[in-house]
């Protein structure tokens, strides 16, 4: 990829999610929620193919939106995320807990971000290069993943 034609494009998503941090030494050990902001950045060269409906784009924002909605937003939005060791602490049959997601890792902003990166990468078409993902948990706190390659 020629560096003088490389462009970064970013699409922003929002989702509401609750979590609790197992064994945490502060108030985050209790179930609480956040309004998350997820920024997904791709890097590439705009397509240079006259007549192609995607001409001039690194990736159509609508296509990126569909991918992230399907693999991240639909999974996490309005969900409660808990460590799998908490499975016995809730009544999984109760409708209040219908959107509970159990993870083998502590559901911190950092680990949620890494899971989202994995989910997005698995769905991107060939040639779409995921270069950065940023997950903002509060107005003043976020985690950023950048591809080191």
C-alpha atoms as an extended CHARMM CRD file, in Angstrom:
* protein
*
       149  EXT
         1         1  UNK       CA              0.0000000000        0.0000000000        0.0000000000  PROA      1               0.0000000000
         2         2  UNK       CA              1.4530000000        3.3030000000       -1.0660000000  PROA      2               0.0000000000
         3         3  UNK       CA              1.7900000000        5.5780000000        1.9660000000  PROA      3               0.0000000000
         4         4  UNK       CA              0.8860000000        8.6910000000       -0.0330000000  PROA      4               0.0000000000
         5         5  UNK       CA             -2.5330000000        7.1740000000       -0.9010000000  PROA      5               0.0000000000
         6         6  UNK       CA             -3.2470000000        5.6260000000        2.4950000000  PROA      6               0.0000000000
         7         7  UNK       CA             -6.3840000000        6.9520000000        4.1520000000  PROA      7               0.0000000000
         8         8  UNK       CA             -7.9360000000        6.2120000000        7.5230000000  PROA      8               0.0000000000
         9         9  UNK       CA            -11.7230000000        6.0870000000        7.7910000000  PROA      9               0.0000000000
        10        10  UNK       CA            -13.5660000000        5.8520000000       11.0980000000  PROA      10              0.0000000000
        11        11  UNK       CA            -17.1390000000        4.9530000000       11.9530000000  PROA      11              0.0000000000
        12        12  UNK       CA            -18.6030000000        5.6590000000       15.4120000000  PROA      12              0.0000000000
        13        13  UNK       CA            -21.0800000000        3.4460000000       17.2280000000  PROA      13              0.0000000000
        14        14  UNK       CA            -22.8550000000        3.7900000000       20.5560000000  PROA      14              0.0000000000
        15        15  UNK       CA            -24.1550000000        1.1100000000       22.8640000000  PROA      15              0.0000000000
        16        16  UNK       CA            -25.4790000000        0.7810000000       26.3880000000  PROA      16              0.0000000000
        17        17  UNK       CA            -24.0430000000       -1.9920000000       28.4940000000  PROA      17              0.0000000000
        18        18  UNK       CA            -23.7900000000       -3.0140000000       32.1390000000  PROA      18              0.0000000000
        19        19  UNK       CA            -21.0490000000       -4.9810000000       33.8100000000  PROA      19              0.0000000000
        20        20  UNK       CA            -19.5000000000       -5.7730000000       37.1690000000  PROA      20              0.0000000000
        21        21  UNK       CA            -15.8230000000       -6.3280000000       37.8820000000  PROA      21              0.0000000000
        22        22  UNK       CA            -15.2800000000       -9.4620000000       39.9250000000  PROA      22              0.0000000000
        23        23  UNK       CA            -12.9840000000       -8.9690000000       42.9560000000  PROA      23              0.0000000000
        24        24  UNK       CA            -12.5190000000       -5.2590000000       42.1880000000  PROA      24              0.0000000000
        25        25  UNK       CA            -11.5580000000       -3.0950000000       45.1690000000  PROA      25              0.0000000000
        26        26  UNK       CA            -13.9180000000       -0.2210000000       44.3260000000  PROA      26              0.0000000000
        27        27  UNK       CA            -17.5190000000        0.4880000000       43.3830000000  PROA      27              0.0000000000
        28        28  UNK       CA            -17.0910000000       -1.1610000000       39.9610000000  PROA      28              0.0000000000
        29        29  UNK       CA            -17.4870000000       -4.5260000000       41.7240000000  PROA      29              0.0000000000
        30        30  UNK       CA            -21.2370000000       -3.7890000000       41.6910000000  PROA      30              0.0000000000
        31        31  UNK       CA            -23.4140000000       -4.0460000000       38.6060000000  PROA      31              0.0000000000
        32        32  UNK       CA            -23.4130000000       -0.6710000000       36.8640000000  PROA      32              0.0000000000
        33        33  UNK       CA            -23.8090000000        0.6000000000       33.3210000000  PROA      33              0.0000000000
        34        34  UNK       CA            -22.1300000000        2.8340000000       30.7940000000  PROA      34              0.0000000000
        35        35  UNK       CA            -22.9670000000        4.5580000000       27.5440000000  PROA      35              0.0000000000
        36        36  UNK       CA            -20.1020000000        3.2480000000       25.4290000000  PROA      36              0.0000000000
        37        37  UNK       CA            -18.7250000000        4.9220000000       22.3100000000  PROA      37              0.0000000000
        38        38  UNK       CA            -16.9240000000        2.6290000000       19.8760000000  PROA      38              0.0000000000
        39        39  UNK       CA            -14.7480000000        4.0940000000       17.1050000000  PROA      39              0.0000000000
        40        40  UNK       CA            -13.6420000000        1.6430000000       14.4120000000  PROA      40              0.0000000000
        41        41  UNK       CA            -10.8640000000        2.7840000000       12.0700000000  PROA      41              0.0000000000
        42        42  UNK       CA             -9.8250000000        1.1430000000        8.8170000000  PROA      42              0.0000000000
        43        43  UNK       CA             -6.7510000000        2.0590000000        6.8100000000  PROA      43              0.0000000000
        44        44  UNK       CA             -6.4240000000        1.5780000000        3.0870000000  PROA      44              0.0000000000
        45        45  UNK       CA             -6.2860000000        3.0950000000       -0.3490000000  PROA      45              0.0000000000
        46        46  UNK       CA             -9.4920000000        4.4310000000       -1.8370000000  PROA      46              0.0000000000
        47        47  UNK       CA            -10.7120000000        2.1950000000       -4.6350000000  PROA      47              0.0000000000
        48        48  UNK       CA             -9.7730000000        3.6290000000       -8.0290000000  PROA      48              0.0000000000
        49        49  UNK       CA            -12.1290000000        1.8330000000      -10.3780000000  PROA      49              0.0000000000
        50        50  UNK       CA            -14.3710000000        3.9960000000      -12.5660000000  PROA      50              0.0000000000
        51        51  UNK       CA            -17.9250000000        2.7100000000      -12.6620000000  PROA      51              0.0000000000
        52        52  UNK       CA            -17.6100000000        0.6640000000       -9.4640000000  PROA      52              0.0000000000
        53        53  UNK       CA            -20.2710000000        1.7250000000       -6.9080000000  PROA      53              0.0000000000
        54        54  UNK       CA            -17.5450000000        1.7590000000       -4.2310000000  PROA      54              0.0000000000
        55        55  UNK       CA            -15.1620000000        3.8990000000       -6.2990000000  PROA      55              0.0000000000
        56        56  UNK       CA            -13.2500000000        6.3890000000       -4.1530000000  PROA      56              0.0000000000
        57        57  UNK       CA            -13.8630000000        4.5180000000       -0.8870000000  PROA      57              0.0000000000
        58        58  UNK       CA            -11.5960000000        2.5940000000        1.4640000000  PROA      58              0.0000000000
        59        59  UNK       CA            -14.8130000000        0.8280000000        2.5360000000  PROA      59              0.0000000000
        60        60  UNK       CA            -18.4140000000        1.9120000000        2.2800000000  PROA      60              0.0000000000
        61        61  UNK       CA            -19.4530000000        3.2500000000        5.7040000000  PROA      61              0.0000000000
        62        62  UNK       CA            -22.7750000000        1.4100000000        5.3060000000  PROA      62              0.0000000000
        63        63  UNK       CA            -20.9220000000       -1.9110000000        4.8880000000  PROA      63              0.0000000000
        64        64  UNK       CA            -18.7590000000       -1.2340000000        7.9390000000  PROA      64              0.0000000000
        65        65  UNK       CA            -21.8470000000       -0.2450000000        9.9170000000  PROA      65              0.0000000000
        66        66  UNK       CA            -23.5920000000       -3.5230000000        9.0270000000  PROA      66              0.0000000000
        67        67  UNK       CA            -20.5790000000       -5.5920000000       10.0940000000  PROA      67              0.0000000000
        68        68  UNK       CA            -20.0530000000       -3.8600000000       13.4420000000  PROA      68              0.0000000000
        69        69  UNK       CA            -23.7660000000       -3.8460000000       14.2010000000  PROA      69              0.0000000000
        70        70  UNK       CA            -24.0360000000       -7.5770000000       13.5310000000  PROA      70              0.0000000000
        71        71  UNK       CA            -20.9390000000       -8.7560000000       15.4130000000  PROA      71              0.0000000000
        72        72  UNK       CA            -20.6220000000       -6.1970000000       18.2460000000  PROA      72              0.0000000000
        73        73  UNK       CA            -23.6650000000       -3.9750000000       18.7830000000  PROA      73              0.0000000000
        74        74  UNK       CA            -26.2640000000       -6.7390000000       18.4550000000  PROA      74              0.0000000000
        75        75  UNK       CA            -24.2480000000       -8.8590000000       20.8990000000  PROA      75              0.0000000000
        76        76  UNK       CA            -23.4670000000       -6.2630000000       23.5790000000  PROA      76              0.0000000000
        77        77  UNK       CA            -26.0480000000       -3.4640000000       23.3820000000  PROA      77              0.0000000000
        78        78  UNK       CA            -28.3100000000       -3.4670000000       26.4610000000  PROA      78              0.0000000000
        79        79  UNK       CA            -26.5290000000       -6.5380000000       27.8180000000  PROA      79              0.0000000000
        80        80  UNK       CA            -25.1400000000       -7.3150000000       31.2370000000  PROA      80              0.0000000000
        81        81  UNK       CA            -21.5790000000       -8.6440000000       30.9840000000  PROA      81              0.0000000000
        82        82  UNK       CA            -20.2450000000      -10.7330000000       33.8460000000  PROA      82              0.0000000000
        83        83  UNK       CA            -17.3220000000      -13.0690000000       34.4520000000  PROA      83              0.0000000000
        84        84  UNK       CA            -18.3990000000      -16.6780000000       33.9380000000  PROA      84              0.0000000000
        85        85  UNK       CA            -17.7310000000      -17.4460000000       37.6100000000  PROA      85              0.0000000000
        86        86  UNK       CA            -20.7970000000      -15.2940000000       38.4160000000  PROA      86              0.0000000000
        87        87  UNK       CA            -23.1290000000      -17.5860000000       36.4540000000  PROA      87              0.0000000000
        88        88  UNK       CA            -24.6270000000      -19.0600000000       39.6420000000  PROA      88              0.0000000000
        89        89  UNK       CA            -25.2750000000      -15.6280000000       41.1590000000  PROA      89              0.0000000000
        90        90  UNK       CA            -28.1970000000      -14.8500000000       38.8560000000  PROA      90              0.0000000000
        91        91  UNK       CA            -31.3780000000      -16.5960000000       37.8020000000  PROA      91              0.0000000000
        92        92  UNK       CA            -30.6540000000      -17.0900000000       34.1010000000  PROA      92              0.0000000000
        93        93  UNK       CA            -34.2990000000      -18.0290000000       33.4700000000  PROA      93              0.0000000000
        94        94  UNK       CA            -35.5680000000      -14.6710000000       34.7160000000  PROA      94              0.0000000000
        95        95  UNK       CA            -36.3840000000      -12.1840000000       31.9160000000  PROA      95              0.0000000000
        96        96  UNK       CA            -34.3020000000       -9.4830000000       33.6390000000  PROA      96              0.0000000000
        97        97  UNK       CA            -31.1760000000      -11.4900000000       32.8230000000  PROA      97              0.0000000000
        98        98  UNK       CA            -32.0950000000      -12.5560000000       29.2710000000  PROA      98              0.0000000000
        99        99  UNK       CA            -29.2540000000      -10.4910000000       27.7760000000  PROA      99              0.0000000000
       100       100  UNK       CA            -26.5230000000      -11.5520000000       30.1740000000  PROA      100             0.0000000000
       101       101  UNK       CA            -23.1980000000      -12.3740000000       28.5100000000  PROA      101             0.0000000000
       102       102  UNK       CA            -20.7060000000      -14.4400000000       30.4770000000  PROA      102             0.0000000000
       103       103  UNK       CA            -17.0210000000      -14.1690000000       29.6220000000  PROA      103             0.0000000000
       104       104  UNK       CA            -13.9220000000      -16.1370000000       30.6810000000  PROA      104             0.0000000000
       105       105  UNK       CA            -12.1680000000      -12.7920000000       31.2490000000  PROA      105             0.0000000000
       106       106  UNK       CA            -12.7780000000       -9.8280000000       33.5310000000  PROA      106             0.0000000000
       107       107  UNK       CA            -15.2350000000       -7.5640000000       31.6220000000  PROA      107             0.0000000000
       108       108  UNK       CA            -13.0950000000       -4.4330000000       31.8500000000  PROA      108             0.0000000000
       109       109  UNK       CA            -13.0450000000       -1.8160000000       29.1150000000  PROA      109             0.0000000000
       110       110  UNK       CA             -9.7150000000       -3.2680000000       27.9650000000  PROA      110             0.0000000000
       111       111  UNK       CA            -10.9340000000       -6.8460000000       27.6010000000  PROA      111             0.0000000000
       112       112  UNK       CA            -14.2520000000       -5.7950000000       26.0780000000  PROA      112             0.0000000000
       113       113  UNK       CA            -12.2460000000       -3.8300000000       23.5170000000  PROA      113             0.0000000000
       114       114  UNK       CA            -10.0520000000       -6.8280000000       22.6760000000  PROA      114             0.0000000000
       115       115  UNK       CA            -13.1240000000       -9.0220000000       22.2370000000  PROA      115             0.0000000000
       116       116  UNK       CA            -14.6950000000       -6.4340000000       19.9450000000  PROA      116             0.0000000000
       117       117  UNK       CA            -11.5070000000       -6.2800000000       17.8510000000  PROA      117             0.0000000000
       118       118  UNK       CA            -11.5780000000      -10.0630000000       17.4460000000  PROA      118             0.0000000000
       119       119  UNK       CA            -15.2490000000      -10.0110000000       16.4390000000  PROA      119             0.0000000000
       120       120  UNK       CA            -14.7760000000       -7.2060000000       13.8960000000  PROA      120             0.0000000000
       121       121  UNK       CA            -11.6270000000       -8.6900000000       12.3460000000  PROA      121             0.0000000000
       122       122  UNK       CA            -13.3950000000      -12.0240000000       11.8170000000  PROA      122             0.0000000000
       123       123  UNK       CA            -16.1190000000      -10.3160000000        9.7570000000  PROA      123             0.0000000000
       124       124  UNK       CA            -14.1220000000       -7.8450000000        7.6450000000  PROA      124             0.0000000000
       125       125  UNK       CA            -13.7860000000       -8.6830000000        3.9610000000  PROA      125             0.0000000000
       126       126  UNK       CA            -10.4130000000       -9.3950000000        2.4380000000  PROA      126             0.0000000000
       127       127  UNK       CA             -8.5150000000       -6.1750000000        1.8940000000  PROA      127             0.0000000000
       128       128  UNK       CA            -10.1840000000       -4.2640000000        4.7320000000  PROA      128             0.0000000000
       129       129  UNK       CA             -7.4150000000       -3.4450000000        7.2140000000  PROA      129             0.0000000000
       130       130  UNK       CA             -8.4770000000       -2.7810000000       10.8150000000  PROA      130             0.0000000000
       131       131  UNK       CA             -5.9400000000       -0.3300000000       12.1840000000  PROA      131             0.0000000000
       132       132  UNK       CA             -7.4620000000        1.1140000000       15.3670000000  PROA      132             0.0000000000
       133       133  UNK       CA            -10.4220000000        0.5720000000       17.6630000000  PROA      133             0.0000000000
       134       134  UNK       CA            -11.2710000000        2.8610000000       20.5530000000  PROA      134             0.0000000000
       135       135  UNK       CA            -13.8200000000        2.0100000000       23.2540000000  PROA      135             0.0000000000
       136       136  UNK       CA            -14.8650000000        4.9110000000       25.4400000000  PROA      136             0.0000000000
       137       137  UNK       CA            -16.4740000000        3.8330000000       28.7120000000  PROA      137             0.0000000000
       138       138  UNK       CA            -17.0570000000        7.2170000000       30.3560000000  PROA      138             0.0000000000
       139       139  UNK       CA            -16.6590000000       10.8550000000       29.3320000000  PROA      139             0.0000000000
       140       140  UNK       CA            -13.0570000000       10.7620000000       30.5430000000  PROA      140             0.0000000000
       141       141  UNK       CA            -11.9750000000        7.0980000000       30.2090000000  PROA      141             0.0000000000
       142       142  UNK       CA            -11.2920000000        4.8260000000       27.2400000000  PROA      142             0.0000000000
       143       143  UNK       CA             -9.0770000000        2.0730000000       25.8840000000  PROA      143             0.0000000000
       144       144  UNK       CA             -7.4430000000        2.0130000000       22.4630000000  PROA      144             0.0000000000
       145       145  UNK       CA             -6.2320000000       -0.9350000000       20.3890000000  PROA      145             0.0000000000
       146       146  UNK       CA             -3.8620000000       -0.2920000000       17.4900000000  PROA      146             0.0000000000
       147       147  UNK       CA             -2.5500000000       -2.8510000000       15.0620000000  PROA      147             0.0000000000
       148       148  UNK       CA              1.1890000000       -3.0340000000       15.5970000000  PROA      148             0.0000000000
       149       149  UNK       CA              1.9870000000       -4.3630000000       12.1190000000  PROA      149             0.0000000000
